[in-house]
PDB file of C-alpha atoms in Angstrom:
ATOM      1  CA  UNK A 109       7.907 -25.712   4.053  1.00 80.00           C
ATOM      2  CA  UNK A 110       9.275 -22.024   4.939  1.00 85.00           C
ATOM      3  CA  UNK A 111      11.535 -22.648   2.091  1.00 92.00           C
ATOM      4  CA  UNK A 112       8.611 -23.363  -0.748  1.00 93.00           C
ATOM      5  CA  UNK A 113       6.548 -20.247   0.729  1.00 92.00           C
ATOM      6  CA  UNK A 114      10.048 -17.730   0.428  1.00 91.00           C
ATOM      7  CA  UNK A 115      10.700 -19.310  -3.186  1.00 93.00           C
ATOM      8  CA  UNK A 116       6.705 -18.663  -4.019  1.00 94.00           C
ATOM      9  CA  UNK A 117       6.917 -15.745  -2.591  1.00 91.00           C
ATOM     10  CA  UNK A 118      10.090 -14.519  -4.682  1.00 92.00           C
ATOM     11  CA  UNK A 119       8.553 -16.172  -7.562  1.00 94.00           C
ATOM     12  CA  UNK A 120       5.444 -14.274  -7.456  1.00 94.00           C
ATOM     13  CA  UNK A 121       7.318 -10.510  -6.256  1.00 93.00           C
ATOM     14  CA  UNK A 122       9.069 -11.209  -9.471  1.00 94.00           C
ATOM     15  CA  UNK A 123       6.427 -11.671 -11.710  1.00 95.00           C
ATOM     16  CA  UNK A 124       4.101  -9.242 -10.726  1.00 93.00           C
ATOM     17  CA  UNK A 125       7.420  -6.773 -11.592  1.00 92.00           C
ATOM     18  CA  UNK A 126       7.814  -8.163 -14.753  1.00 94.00           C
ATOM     19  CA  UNK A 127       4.245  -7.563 -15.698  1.00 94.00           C
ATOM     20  CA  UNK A 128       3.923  -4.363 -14.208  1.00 92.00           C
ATOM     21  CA  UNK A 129       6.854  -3.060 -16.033  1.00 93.00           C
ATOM     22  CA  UNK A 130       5.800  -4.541 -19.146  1.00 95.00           C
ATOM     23  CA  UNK A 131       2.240  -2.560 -18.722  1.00 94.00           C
ATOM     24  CA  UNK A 132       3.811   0.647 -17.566  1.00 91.00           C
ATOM     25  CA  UNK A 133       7.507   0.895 -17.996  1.00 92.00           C
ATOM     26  CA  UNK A 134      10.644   0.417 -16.478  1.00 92.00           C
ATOM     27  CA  UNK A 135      11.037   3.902 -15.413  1.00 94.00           C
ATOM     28  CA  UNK A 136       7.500   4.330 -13.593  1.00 93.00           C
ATOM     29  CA  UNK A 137       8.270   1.278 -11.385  1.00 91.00           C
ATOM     30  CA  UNK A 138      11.811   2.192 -10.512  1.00 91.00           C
ATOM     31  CA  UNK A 139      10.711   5.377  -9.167  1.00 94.00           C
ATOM     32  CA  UNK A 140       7.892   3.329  -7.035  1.00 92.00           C
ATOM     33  CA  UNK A 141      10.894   1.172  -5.901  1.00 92.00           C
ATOM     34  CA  UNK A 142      13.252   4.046  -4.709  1.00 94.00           C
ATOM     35  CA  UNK A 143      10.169   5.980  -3.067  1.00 94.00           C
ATOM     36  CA  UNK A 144       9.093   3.211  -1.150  1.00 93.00           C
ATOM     37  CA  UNK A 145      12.333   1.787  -0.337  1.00 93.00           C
ATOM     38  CA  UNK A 146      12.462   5.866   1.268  1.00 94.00           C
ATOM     39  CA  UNK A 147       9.274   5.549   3.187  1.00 92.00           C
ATOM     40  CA  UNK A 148      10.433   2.290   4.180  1.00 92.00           C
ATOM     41  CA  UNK A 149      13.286   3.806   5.657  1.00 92.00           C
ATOM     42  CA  UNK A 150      11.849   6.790   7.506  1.00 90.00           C
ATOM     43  CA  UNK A 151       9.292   4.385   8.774  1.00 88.00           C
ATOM     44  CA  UNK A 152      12.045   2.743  10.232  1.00 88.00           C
ATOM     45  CA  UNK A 153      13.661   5.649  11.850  1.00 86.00           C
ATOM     46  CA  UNK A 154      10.306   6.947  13.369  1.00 82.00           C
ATOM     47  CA  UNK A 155       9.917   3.739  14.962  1.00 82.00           C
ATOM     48  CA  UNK A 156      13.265   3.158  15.366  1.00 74.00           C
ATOM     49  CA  UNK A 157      14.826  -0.006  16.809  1.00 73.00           C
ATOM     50  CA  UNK A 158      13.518   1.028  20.386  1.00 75.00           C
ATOM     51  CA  UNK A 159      10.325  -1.225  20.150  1.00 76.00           C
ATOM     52  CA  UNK A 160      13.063  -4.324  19.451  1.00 76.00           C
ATOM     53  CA  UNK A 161      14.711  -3.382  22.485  1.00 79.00           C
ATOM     54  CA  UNK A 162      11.915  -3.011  24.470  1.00 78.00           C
ATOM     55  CA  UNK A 163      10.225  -6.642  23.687  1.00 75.00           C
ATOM     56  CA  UNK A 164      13.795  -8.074  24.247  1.00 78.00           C
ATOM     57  CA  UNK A 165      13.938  -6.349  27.719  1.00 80.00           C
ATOM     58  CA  UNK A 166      10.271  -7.471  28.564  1.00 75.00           C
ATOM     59  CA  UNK A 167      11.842 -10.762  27.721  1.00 74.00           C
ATOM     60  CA  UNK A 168      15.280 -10.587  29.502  1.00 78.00           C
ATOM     61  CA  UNK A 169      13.089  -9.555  32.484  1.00 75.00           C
ATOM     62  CA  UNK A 170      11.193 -12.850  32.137  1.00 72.00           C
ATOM     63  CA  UNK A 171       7.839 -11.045  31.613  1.00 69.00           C
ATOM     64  CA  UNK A 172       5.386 -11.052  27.971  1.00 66.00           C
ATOM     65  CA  UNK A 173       6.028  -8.224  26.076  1.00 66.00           C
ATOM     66  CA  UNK A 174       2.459  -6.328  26.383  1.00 67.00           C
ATOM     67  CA  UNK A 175       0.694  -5.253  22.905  1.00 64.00           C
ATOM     68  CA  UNK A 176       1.926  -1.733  22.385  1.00 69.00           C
ATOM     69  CA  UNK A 177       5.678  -2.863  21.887  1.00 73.00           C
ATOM     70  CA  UNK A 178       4.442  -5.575  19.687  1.00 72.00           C
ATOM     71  CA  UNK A 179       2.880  -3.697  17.528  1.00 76.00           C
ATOM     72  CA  UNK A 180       5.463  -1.190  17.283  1.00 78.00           C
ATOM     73  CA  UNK A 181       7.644  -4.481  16.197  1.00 80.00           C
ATOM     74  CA  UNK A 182       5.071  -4.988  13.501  1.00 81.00           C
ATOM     75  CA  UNK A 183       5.320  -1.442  12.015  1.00 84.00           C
ATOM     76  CA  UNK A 184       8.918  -2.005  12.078  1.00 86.00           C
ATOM     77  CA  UNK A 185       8.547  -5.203  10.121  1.00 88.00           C
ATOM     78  CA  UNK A 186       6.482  -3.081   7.736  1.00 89.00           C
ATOM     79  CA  UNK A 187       8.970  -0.223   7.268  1.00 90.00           C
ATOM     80  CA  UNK A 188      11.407  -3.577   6.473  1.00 91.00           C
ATOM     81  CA  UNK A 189       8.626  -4.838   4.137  1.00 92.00           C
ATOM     82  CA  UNK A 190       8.286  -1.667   2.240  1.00 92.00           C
ATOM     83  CA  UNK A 191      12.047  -1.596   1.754  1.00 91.00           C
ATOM     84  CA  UNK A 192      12.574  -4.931   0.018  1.00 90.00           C
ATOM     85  CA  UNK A 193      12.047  -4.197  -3.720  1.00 88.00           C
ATOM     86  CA  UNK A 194       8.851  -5.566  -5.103  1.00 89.00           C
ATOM     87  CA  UNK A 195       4.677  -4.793  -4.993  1.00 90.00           C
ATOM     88  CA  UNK A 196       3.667  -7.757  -2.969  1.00 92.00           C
ATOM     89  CA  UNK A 197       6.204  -7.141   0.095  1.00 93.00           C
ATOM     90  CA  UNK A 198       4.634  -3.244  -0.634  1.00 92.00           C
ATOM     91  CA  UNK A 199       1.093  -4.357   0.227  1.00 89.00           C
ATOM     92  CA  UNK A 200       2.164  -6.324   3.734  1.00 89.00           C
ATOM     93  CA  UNK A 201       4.394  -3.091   4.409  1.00 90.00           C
ATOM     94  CA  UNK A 202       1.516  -0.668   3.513  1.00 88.00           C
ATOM     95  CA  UNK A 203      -0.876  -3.052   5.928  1.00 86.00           C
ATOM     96  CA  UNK A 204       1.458  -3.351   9.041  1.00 84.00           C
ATOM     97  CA  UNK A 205       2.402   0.233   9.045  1.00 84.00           C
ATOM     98  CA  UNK A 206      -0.800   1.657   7.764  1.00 81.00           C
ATOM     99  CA  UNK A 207      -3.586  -1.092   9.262  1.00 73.00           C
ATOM    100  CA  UNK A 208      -3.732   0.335  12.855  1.00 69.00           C
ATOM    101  CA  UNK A 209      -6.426  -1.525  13.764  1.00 69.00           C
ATOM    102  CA  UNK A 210      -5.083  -5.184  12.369  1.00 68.00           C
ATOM    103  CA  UNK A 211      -1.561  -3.957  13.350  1.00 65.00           C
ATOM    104  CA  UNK A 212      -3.082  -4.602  17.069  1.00 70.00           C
ATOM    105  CA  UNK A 213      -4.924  -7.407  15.994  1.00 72.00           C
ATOM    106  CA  UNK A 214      -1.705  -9.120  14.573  1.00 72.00           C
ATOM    107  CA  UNK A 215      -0.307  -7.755  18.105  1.00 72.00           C
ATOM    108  CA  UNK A 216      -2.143  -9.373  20.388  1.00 72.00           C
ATOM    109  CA  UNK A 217      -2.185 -12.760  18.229  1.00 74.00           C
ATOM    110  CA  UNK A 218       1.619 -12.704  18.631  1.00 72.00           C
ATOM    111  CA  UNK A 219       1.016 -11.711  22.069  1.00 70.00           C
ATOM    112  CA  UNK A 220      -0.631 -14.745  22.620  1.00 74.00           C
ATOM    113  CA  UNK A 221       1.631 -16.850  20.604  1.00 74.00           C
ATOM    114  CA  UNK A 222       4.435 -15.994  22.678  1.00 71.00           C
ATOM    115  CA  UNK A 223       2.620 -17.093  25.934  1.00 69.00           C
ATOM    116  CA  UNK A 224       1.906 -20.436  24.750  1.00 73.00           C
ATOM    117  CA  UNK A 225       5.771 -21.022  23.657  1.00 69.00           C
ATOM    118  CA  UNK A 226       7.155 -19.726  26.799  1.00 67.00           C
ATOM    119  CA  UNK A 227       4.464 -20.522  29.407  1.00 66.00           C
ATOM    120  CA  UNK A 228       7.612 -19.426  31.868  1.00 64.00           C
ATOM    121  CA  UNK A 229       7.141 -15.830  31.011  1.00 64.00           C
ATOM    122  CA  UNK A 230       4.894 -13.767  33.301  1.00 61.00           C
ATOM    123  CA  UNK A 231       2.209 -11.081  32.426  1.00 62.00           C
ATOM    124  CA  UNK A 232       3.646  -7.328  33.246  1.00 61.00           C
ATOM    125  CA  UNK A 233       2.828  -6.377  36.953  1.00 62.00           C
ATOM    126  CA  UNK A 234       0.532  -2.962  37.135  1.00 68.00           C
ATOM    127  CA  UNK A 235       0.422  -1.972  40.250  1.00 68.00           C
ATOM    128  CA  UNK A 236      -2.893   0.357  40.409  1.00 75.00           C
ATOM    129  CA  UNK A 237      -3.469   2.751  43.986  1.00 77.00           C
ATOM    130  CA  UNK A 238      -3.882   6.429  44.062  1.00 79.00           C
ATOM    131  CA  UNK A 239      -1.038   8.729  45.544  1.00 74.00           C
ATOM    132  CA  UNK A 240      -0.968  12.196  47.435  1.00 78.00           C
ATOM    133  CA  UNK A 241       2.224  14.588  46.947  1.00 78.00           C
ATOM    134  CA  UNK A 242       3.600  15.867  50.439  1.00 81.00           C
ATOM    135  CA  UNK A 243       5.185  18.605  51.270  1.00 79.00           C
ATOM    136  CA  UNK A 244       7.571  18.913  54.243  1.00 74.00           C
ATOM    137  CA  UNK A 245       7.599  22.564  53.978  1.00 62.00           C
TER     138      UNK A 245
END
């Protein structure tokens, strides 16, 4: 089944190309290409492979990765989206990196996700209290 949805998927990036280069020219849509594959890119640097590292230490530590890092993940599957060639893979980049609000959405939903695979990981531990600085002056 993942197989038929990449092959659709590939199928349909390539046809929308074809048609859109057809309507506007080869040249138009190479430039959208390269100048999206570059914001794809910097998207990645800004978010850098940090939030990967982070959701695999939350992990390594035995504990669920909490939202934030998540949905840093998911902007860095966008900057990744926005990279592959095509207009379709450009509309999921465009609404992981852009969406904000579905970005946390999508977040939490993988949040959960990941708790009912591995019911053996705990929730982060916050430890809330109130603290005075001394001085032993």
């Amino acid at each position: 089944m993942p197989l038929l949805m990449l092959f659709i998927f590939v199928a349909t990036e390539i046809w929308l190309l074809v048609e859109l280069i057809n309507r506007f020219g080869a040249a138009p849509m190479f430039a959208w290409m390269f100048l999206t594959g570059l914001f794809g890119i910097w998207t990645i640097k800004q978010t850098g492979l940090q939030a990967l590292r982070r959701v695999q230490m939350a992990a390594a530590q035995g504990e669920l990765p909490s939202a934030s890092p998540l949905a840093d993940l998911m902007k860095l599957v966008g900057g990744l989206m926005f990279f592959l060639p095509g207009i379709l893979s450009d509309v999921i980049g465009a609404t992981l990196v852009l969406g904000g609000s579905l970005r946390e959405r999508l977040a939490g939903r993988l949040q959960s996700g990941i708790a009912k695979a591995r019911p053996d990981l705990r929730r982060p531990v916050i430890l809330e209290g109130e603290y005075k600085a001394q001085n032993d002056d």
